[in-house]
Coordinates of C-alpha atoms in Angstrom, one line a residue:
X239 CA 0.0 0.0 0.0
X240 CA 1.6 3.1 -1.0
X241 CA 1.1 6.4 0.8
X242 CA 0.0 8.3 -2.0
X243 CA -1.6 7.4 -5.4
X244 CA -1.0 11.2 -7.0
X245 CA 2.1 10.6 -9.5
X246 CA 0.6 7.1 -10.6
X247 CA -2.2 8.4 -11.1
X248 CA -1.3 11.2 -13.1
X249 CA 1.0 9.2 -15.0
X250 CA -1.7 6.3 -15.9
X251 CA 0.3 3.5 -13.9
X252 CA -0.8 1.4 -11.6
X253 CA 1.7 1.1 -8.2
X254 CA 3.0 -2.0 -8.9
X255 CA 4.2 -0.9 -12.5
X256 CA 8.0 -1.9 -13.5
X257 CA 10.0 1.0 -14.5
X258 CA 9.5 0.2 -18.5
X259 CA 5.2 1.2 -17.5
X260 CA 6.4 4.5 -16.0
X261 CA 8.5 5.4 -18.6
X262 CA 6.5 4.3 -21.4
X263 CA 3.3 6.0 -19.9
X264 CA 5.8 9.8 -19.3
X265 CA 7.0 9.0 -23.0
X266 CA 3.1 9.1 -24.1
X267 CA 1.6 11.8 -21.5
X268 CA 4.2 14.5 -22.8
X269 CA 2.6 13.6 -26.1
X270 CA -0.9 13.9 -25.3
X271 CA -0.5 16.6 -22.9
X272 CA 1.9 19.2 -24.1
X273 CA 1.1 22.6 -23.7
X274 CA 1.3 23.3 -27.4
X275 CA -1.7 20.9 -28.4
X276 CA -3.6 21.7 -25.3
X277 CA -3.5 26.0 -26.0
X278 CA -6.9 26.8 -25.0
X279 CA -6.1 25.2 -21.4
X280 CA -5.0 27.6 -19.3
X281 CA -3.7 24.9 -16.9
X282 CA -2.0 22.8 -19.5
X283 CA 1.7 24.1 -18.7
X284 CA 1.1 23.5 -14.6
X285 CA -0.6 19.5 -15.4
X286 CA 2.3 19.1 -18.0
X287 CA 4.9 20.3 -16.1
X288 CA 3.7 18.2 -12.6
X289 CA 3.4 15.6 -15.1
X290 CA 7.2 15.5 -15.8
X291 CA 7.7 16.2 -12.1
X292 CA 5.5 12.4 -11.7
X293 CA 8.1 11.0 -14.1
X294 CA 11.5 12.4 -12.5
X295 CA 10.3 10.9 -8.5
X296 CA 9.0 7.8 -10.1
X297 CA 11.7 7.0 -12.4
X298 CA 14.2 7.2 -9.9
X299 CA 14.1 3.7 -7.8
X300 CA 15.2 5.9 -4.5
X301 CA 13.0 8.6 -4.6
X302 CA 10.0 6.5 -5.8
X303 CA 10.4 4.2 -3.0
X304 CA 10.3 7.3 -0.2
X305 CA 7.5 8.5 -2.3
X306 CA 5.6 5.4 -1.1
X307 CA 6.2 4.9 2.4
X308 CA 6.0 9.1 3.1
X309 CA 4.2 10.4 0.1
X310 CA 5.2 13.6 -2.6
X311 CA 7.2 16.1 0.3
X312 CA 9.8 13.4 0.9
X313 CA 10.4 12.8 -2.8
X314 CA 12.0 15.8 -3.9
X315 CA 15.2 15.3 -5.7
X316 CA 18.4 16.4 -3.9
X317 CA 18.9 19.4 -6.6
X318 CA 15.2 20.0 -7.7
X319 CA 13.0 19.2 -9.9
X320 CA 14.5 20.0 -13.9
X321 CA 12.6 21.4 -16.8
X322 CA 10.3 18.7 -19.1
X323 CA 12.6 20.5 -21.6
X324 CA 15.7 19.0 -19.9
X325 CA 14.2 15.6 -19.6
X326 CA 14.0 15.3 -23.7
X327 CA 18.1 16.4 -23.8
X328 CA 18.7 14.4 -21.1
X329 CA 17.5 11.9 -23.1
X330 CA 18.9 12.6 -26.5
X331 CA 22.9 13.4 -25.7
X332 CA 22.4 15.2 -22.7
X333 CA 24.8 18.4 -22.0
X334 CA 27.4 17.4 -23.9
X335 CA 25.5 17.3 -27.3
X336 CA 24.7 21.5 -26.5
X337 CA 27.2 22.8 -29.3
X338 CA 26.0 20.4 -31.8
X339 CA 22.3 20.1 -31.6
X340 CA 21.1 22.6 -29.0
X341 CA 18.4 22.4 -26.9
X342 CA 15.6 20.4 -28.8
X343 CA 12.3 21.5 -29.6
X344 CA 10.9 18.3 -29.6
X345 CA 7.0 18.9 -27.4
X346 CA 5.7 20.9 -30.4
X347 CA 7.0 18.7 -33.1
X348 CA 5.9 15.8 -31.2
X349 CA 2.0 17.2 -31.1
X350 CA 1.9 18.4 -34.4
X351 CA 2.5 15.0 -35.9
X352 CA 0.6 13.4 -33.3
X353 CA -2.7 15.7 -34.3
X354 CA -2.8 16.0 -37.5
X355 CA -5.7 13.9 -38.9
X356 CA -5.0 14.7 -42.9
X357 CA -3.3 11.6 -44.1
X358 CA -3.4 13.2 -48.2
X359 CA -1.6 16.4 -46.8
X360 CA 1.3 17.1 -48.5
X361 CA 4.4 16.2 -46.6
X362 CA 6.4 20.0 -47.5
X363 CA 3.6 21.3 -46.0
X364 CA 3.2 19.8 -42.7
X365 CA 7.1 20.4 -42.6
X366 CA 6.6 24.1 -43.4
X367 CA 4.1 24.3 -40.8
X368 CA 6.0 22.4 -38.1
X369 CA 9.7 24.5 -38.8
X370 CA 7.3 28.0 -39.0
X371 CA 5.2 27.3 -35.6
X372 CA 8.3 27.2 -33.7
X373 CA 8.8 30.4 -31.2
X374 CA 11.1 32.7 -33.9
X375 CA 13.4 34.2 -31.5
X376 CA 14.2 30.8 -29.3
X377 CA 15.3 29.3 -33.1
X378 CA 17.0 31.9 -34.2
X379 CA 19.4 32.1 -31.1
X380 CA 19.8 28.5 -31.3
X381 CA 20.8 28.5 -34.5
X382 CA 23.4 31.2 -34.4
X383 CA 24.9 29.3 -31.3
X384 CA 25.1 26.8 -33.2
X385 CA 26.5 28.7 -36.2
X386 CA 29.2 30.2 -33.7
X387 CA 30.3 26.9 -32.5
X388 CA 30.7 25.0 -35.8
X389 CA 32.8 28.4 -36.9
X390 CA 34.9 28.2 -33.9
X391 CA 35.7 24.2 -34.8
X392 CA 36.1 24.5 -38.8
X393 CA 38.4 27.6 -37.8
X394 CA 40.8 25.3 -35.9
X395 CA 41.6 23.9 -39.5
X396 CA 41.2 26.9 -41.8
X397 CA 43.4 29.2 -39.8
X398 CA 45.8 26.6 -39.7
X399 CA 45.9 26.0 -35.7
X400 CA 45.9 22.1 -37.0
X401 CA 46.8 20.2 -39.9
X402 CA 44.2 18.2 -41.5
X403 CA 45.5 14.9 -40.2
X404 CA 45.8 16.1 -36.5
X405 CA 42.0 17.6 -36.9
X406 CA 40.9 14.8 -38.1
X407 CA 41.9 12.6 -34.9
X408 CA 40.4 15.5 -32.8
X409 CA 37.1 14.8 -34.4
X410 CA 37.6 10.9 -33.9
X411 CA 38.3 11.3 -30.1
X412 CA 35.3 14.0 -29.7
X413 CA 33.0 11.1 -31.5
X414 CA 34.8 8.1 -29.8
X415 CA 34.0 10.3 -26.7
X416 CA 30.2 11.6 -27.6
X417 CA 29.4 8.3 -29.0
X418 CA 28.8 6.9 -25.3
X419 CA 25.8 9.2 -24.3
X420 CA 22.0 8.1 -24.8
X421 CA 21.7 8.0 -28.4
X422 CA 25.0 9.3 -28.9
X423 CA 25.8 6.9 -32.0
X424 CA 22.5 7.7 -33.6
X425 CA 22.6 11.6 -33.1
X426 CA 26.2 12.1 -34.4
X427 CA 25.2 10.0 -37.6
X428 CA 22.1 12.2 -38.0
X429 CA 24.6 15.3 -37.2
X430 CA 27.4 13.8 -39.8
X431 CA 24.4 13.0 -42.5
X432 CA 23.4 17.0 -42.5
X433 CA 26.7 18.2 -42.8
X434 CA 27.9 16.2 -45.2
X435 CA 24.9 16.3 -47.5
X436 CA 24.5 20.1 -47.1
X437 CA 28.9 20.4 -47.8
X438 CA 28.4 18.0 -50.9
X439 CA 25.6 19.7 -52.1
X440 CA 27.4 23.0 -52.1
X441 CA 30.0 21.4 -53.8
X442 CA 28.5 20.2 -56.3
X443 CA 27.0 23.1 -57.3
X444 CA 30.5 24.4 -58.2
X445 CA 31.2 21.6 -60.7
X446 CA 30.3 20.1 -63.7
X447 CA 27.7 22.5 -64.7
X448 CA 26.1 21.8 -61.3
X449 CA 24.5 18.3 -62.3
X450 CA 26.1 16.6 -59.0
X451 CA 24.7 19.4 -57.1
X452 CA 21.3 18.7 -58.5
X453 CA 21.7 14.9 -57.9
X454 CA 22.2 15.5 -54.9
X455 CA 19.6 17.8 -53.4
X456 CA 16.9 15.7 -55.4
X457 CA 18.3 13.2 -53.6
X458 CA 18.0 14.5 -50.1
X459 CA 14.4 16.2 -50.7
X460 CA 13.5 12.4 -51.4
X461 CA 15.8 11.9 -47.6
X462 CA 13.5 14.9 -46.0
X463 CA 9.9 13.7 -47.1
X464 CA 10.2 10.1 -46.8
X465 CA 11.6 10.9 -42.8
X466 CA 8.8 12.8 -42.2
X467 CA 6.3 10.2 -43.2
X468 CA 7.9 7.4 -41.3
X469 CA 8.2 10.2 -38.1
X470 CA 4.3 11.1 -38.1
X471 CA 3.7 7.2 -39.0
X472 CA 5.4 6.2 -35.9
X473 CA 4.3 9.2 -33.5
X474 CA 0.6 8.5 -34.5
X475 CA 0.6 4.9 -34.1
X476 CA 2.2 4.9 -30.7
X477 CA -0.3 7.8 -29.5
X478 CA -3.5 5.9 -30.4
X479 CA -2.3 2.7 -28.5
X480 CA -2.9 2.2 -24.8
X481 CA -0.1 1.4 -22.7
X482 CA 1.0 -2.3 -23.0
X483 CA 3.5 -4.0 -20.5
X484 CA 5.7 -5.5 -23.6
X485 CA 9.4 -4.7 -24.9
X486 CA 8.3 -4.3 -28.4
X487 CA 5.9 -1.3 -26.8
X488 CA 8.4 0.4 -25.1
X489 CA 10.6 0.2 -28.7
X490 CA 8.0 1.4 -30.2
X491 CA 7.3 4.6 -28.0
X492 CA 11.2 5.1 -28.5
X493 CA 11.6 4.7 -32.0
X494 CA 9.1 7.5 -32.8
X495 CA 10.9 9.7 -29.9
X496 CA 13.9 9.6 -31.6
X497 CA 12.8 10.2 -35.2
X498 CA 10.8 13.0 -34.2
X499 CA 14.2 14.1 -32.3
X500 CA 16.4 13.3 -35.6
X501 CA 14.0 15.3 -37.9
X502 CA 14.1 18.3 -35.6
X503 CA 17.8 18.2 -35.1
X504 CA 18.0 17.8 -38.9
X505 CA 15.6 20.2 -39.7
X506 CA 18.1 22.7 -37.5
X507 CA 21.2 22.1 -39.0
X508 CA 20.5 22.4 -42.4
X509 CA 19.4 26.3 -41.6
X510 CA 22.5 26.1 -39.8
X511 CA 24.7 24.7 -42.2
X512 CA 23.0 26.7 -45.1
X513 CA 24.0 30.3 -42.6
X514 CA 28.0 28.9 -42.6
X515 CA 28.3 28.1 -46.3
X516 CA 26.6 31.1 -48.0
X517 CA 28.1 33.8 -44.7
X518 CA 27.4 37.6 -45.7
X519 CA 30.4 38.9 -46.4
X520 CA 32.6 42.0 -47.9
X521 CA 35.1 39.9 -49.6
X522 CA 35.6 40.0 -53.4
X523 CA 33.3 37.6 -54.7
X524 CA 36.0 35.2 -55.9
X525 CA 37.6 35.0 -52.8
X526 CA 34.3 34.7 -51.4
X527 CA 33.4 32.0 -53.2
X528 CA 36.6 30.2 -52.4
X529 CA 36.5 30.9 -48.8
X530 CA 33.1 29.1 -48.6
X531 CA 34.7 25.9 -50.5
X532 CA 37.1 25.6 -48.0
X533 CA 34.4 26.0 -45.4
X534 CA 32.7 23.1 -47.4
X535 CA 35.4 20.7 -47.9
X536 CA 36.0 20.9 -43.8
X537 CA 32.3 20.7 -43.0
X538 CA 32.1 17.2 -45.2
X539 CA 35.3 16.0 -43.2
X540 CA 33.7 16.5 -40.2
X541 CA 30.6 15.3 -41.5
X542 CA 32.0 11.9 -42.5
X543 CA 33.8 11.3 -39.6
X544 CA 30.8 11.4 -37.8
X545 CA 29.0 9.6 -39.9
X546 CA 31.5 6.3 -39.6
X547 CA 31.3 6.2 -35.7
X548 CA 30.6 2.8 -34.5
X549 CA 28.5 1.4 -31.9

């Protein structure tokens, strides 16, 4: 008999639920309750965020067990509660993704796919609509931090502070290193995809009349759409099913996290990489134009060394 039923009960789980229940039942709540969907509720943002408190004492095997022998004032964790925002980096990469991803704006994504009931709409659109919904000035920042940062690392091999062999086994240790957070593998792949593509396709442009250029954004429109159909495929099948005590449930409920996560991140980077490849600047437009090649050919080396990082 526990002391207090509150944070099962908001959560949908029963008392005796294993760990996979709780988080599977957080995973779908944040869904289904997100501010964002919920607009017109002016106490969406308190349930919500009480919500993710229910997940952070529950999920945590010593704070859950206090929980139910002296109920919700005994349960606080040591440092406080965190942001539901901090929960989805936590897990996708955590802190030490910051410089590369950001922080992800993964509730709205999430209830936009989740909601929206026209299966014939056209895939740009929904894309258009998801990207232009976000809150402007929280992307924009993000985006020039991100900007700043890959700037700051492609400089440490245009301005000669390395040669190419010694930043190249920078990048391997930083992705040997990265590749053992949550998803870590998975999100420097998605990361190394984006920059290569967007480095290529620049490239490409600049040669043979442009035709690889043109191969290759054809190519990557084809990338864009057919990720956003399996992403809302997977975010509304997982949202219409009730909550079943079974691994390929919980891998389910995961596997559409993360592809709404990798769309997002993707979605981010290719602004980002787009910003750092075409930069406004006074130079003469020849030298401009071979400043942003160089910029190119280091952003596909870092890129593919991403890419090839192994489990």
């Amino acid at each position: 008999m526990v002391k207090d039923r509150h944070y099962y009960d908001l959560l949908g789980v029963s008392p005796e639920g294993s760990a996979s229940d709780i988080r599977k039942a957080y995973y779908l709540k944040a869904m289904k309750y997100h501010p964002d969907k919920n607009k017109d509720d002016p106490t969406a943002e308190s349930r919500f965020k009480e919500i993710s408190e229910a997940y952070q004492v529950l999920s945590d095997a010593t704070l859950r067990a206090r929980y139910d022998q002296l109920g919700p004032a005994s349960a606080c964790p040591e440092a406080g509660f965190i942001s539901p925002e901090q929960i989805f980096k936590m897990l996708f990469g955590g802190d030490r993704f910051h410089t590369l991803i950001g922080d992800i704006s993964l509730g709205r994504l999430l209830s936009e796919m989740a909601t929206s009931d026209d299966q014939n709409s056209n895939t740009e659109e929904i894309r258009e609509k998801i990207i232009s919904e976000k809150s402007q000035k929280i992307q924009e920042e993000r985006i020039e931090m991100l900007l700043s940062a890959l700037i700051s690392k492609t400089s440490l091999l245009i301005d000669g502070v390395y040669t190419e062999q010694a930043f190249t086994e920078l990048l391997k240790e930083e992705a040997k290193d990265l590749s053992k957070e949550s998803y870590g593998v998975s999100l420097l792949r998605s990361i190394g995809y984006v920059y290569s593509t967007r480095a290529r396709l620049y490239l490409g442009k600049s040669s043979w009349f442009g035709l690889p250029g043109l191969f290759i954004s054809i190519k990557e429109k084809g990338h864009i759409i057919g990720s956003l159909v399996e992403t809302i495929g997977a975010v509304r099948e997982v949202s219409k099913e009730p909550i079943k005590d079974s691994p390929d449930s919980e891998e389910k409920i995961k596997r559409a996290m993360w592809k709404a996560t990798s769309f997002e991140i993707q979605a981010t980077l290719r602004e980002v990489c787009d910003r750092f490849l075409h930069p406004q600047s006074e130079m003469p437009r020849r030298a401009a134009a071979e400043f942003s090649t160089r910029r190119a050919q280091v952003l596909k080396l870092i890129g593919d060394t991403f890419r090839m990082v192994h489990e």
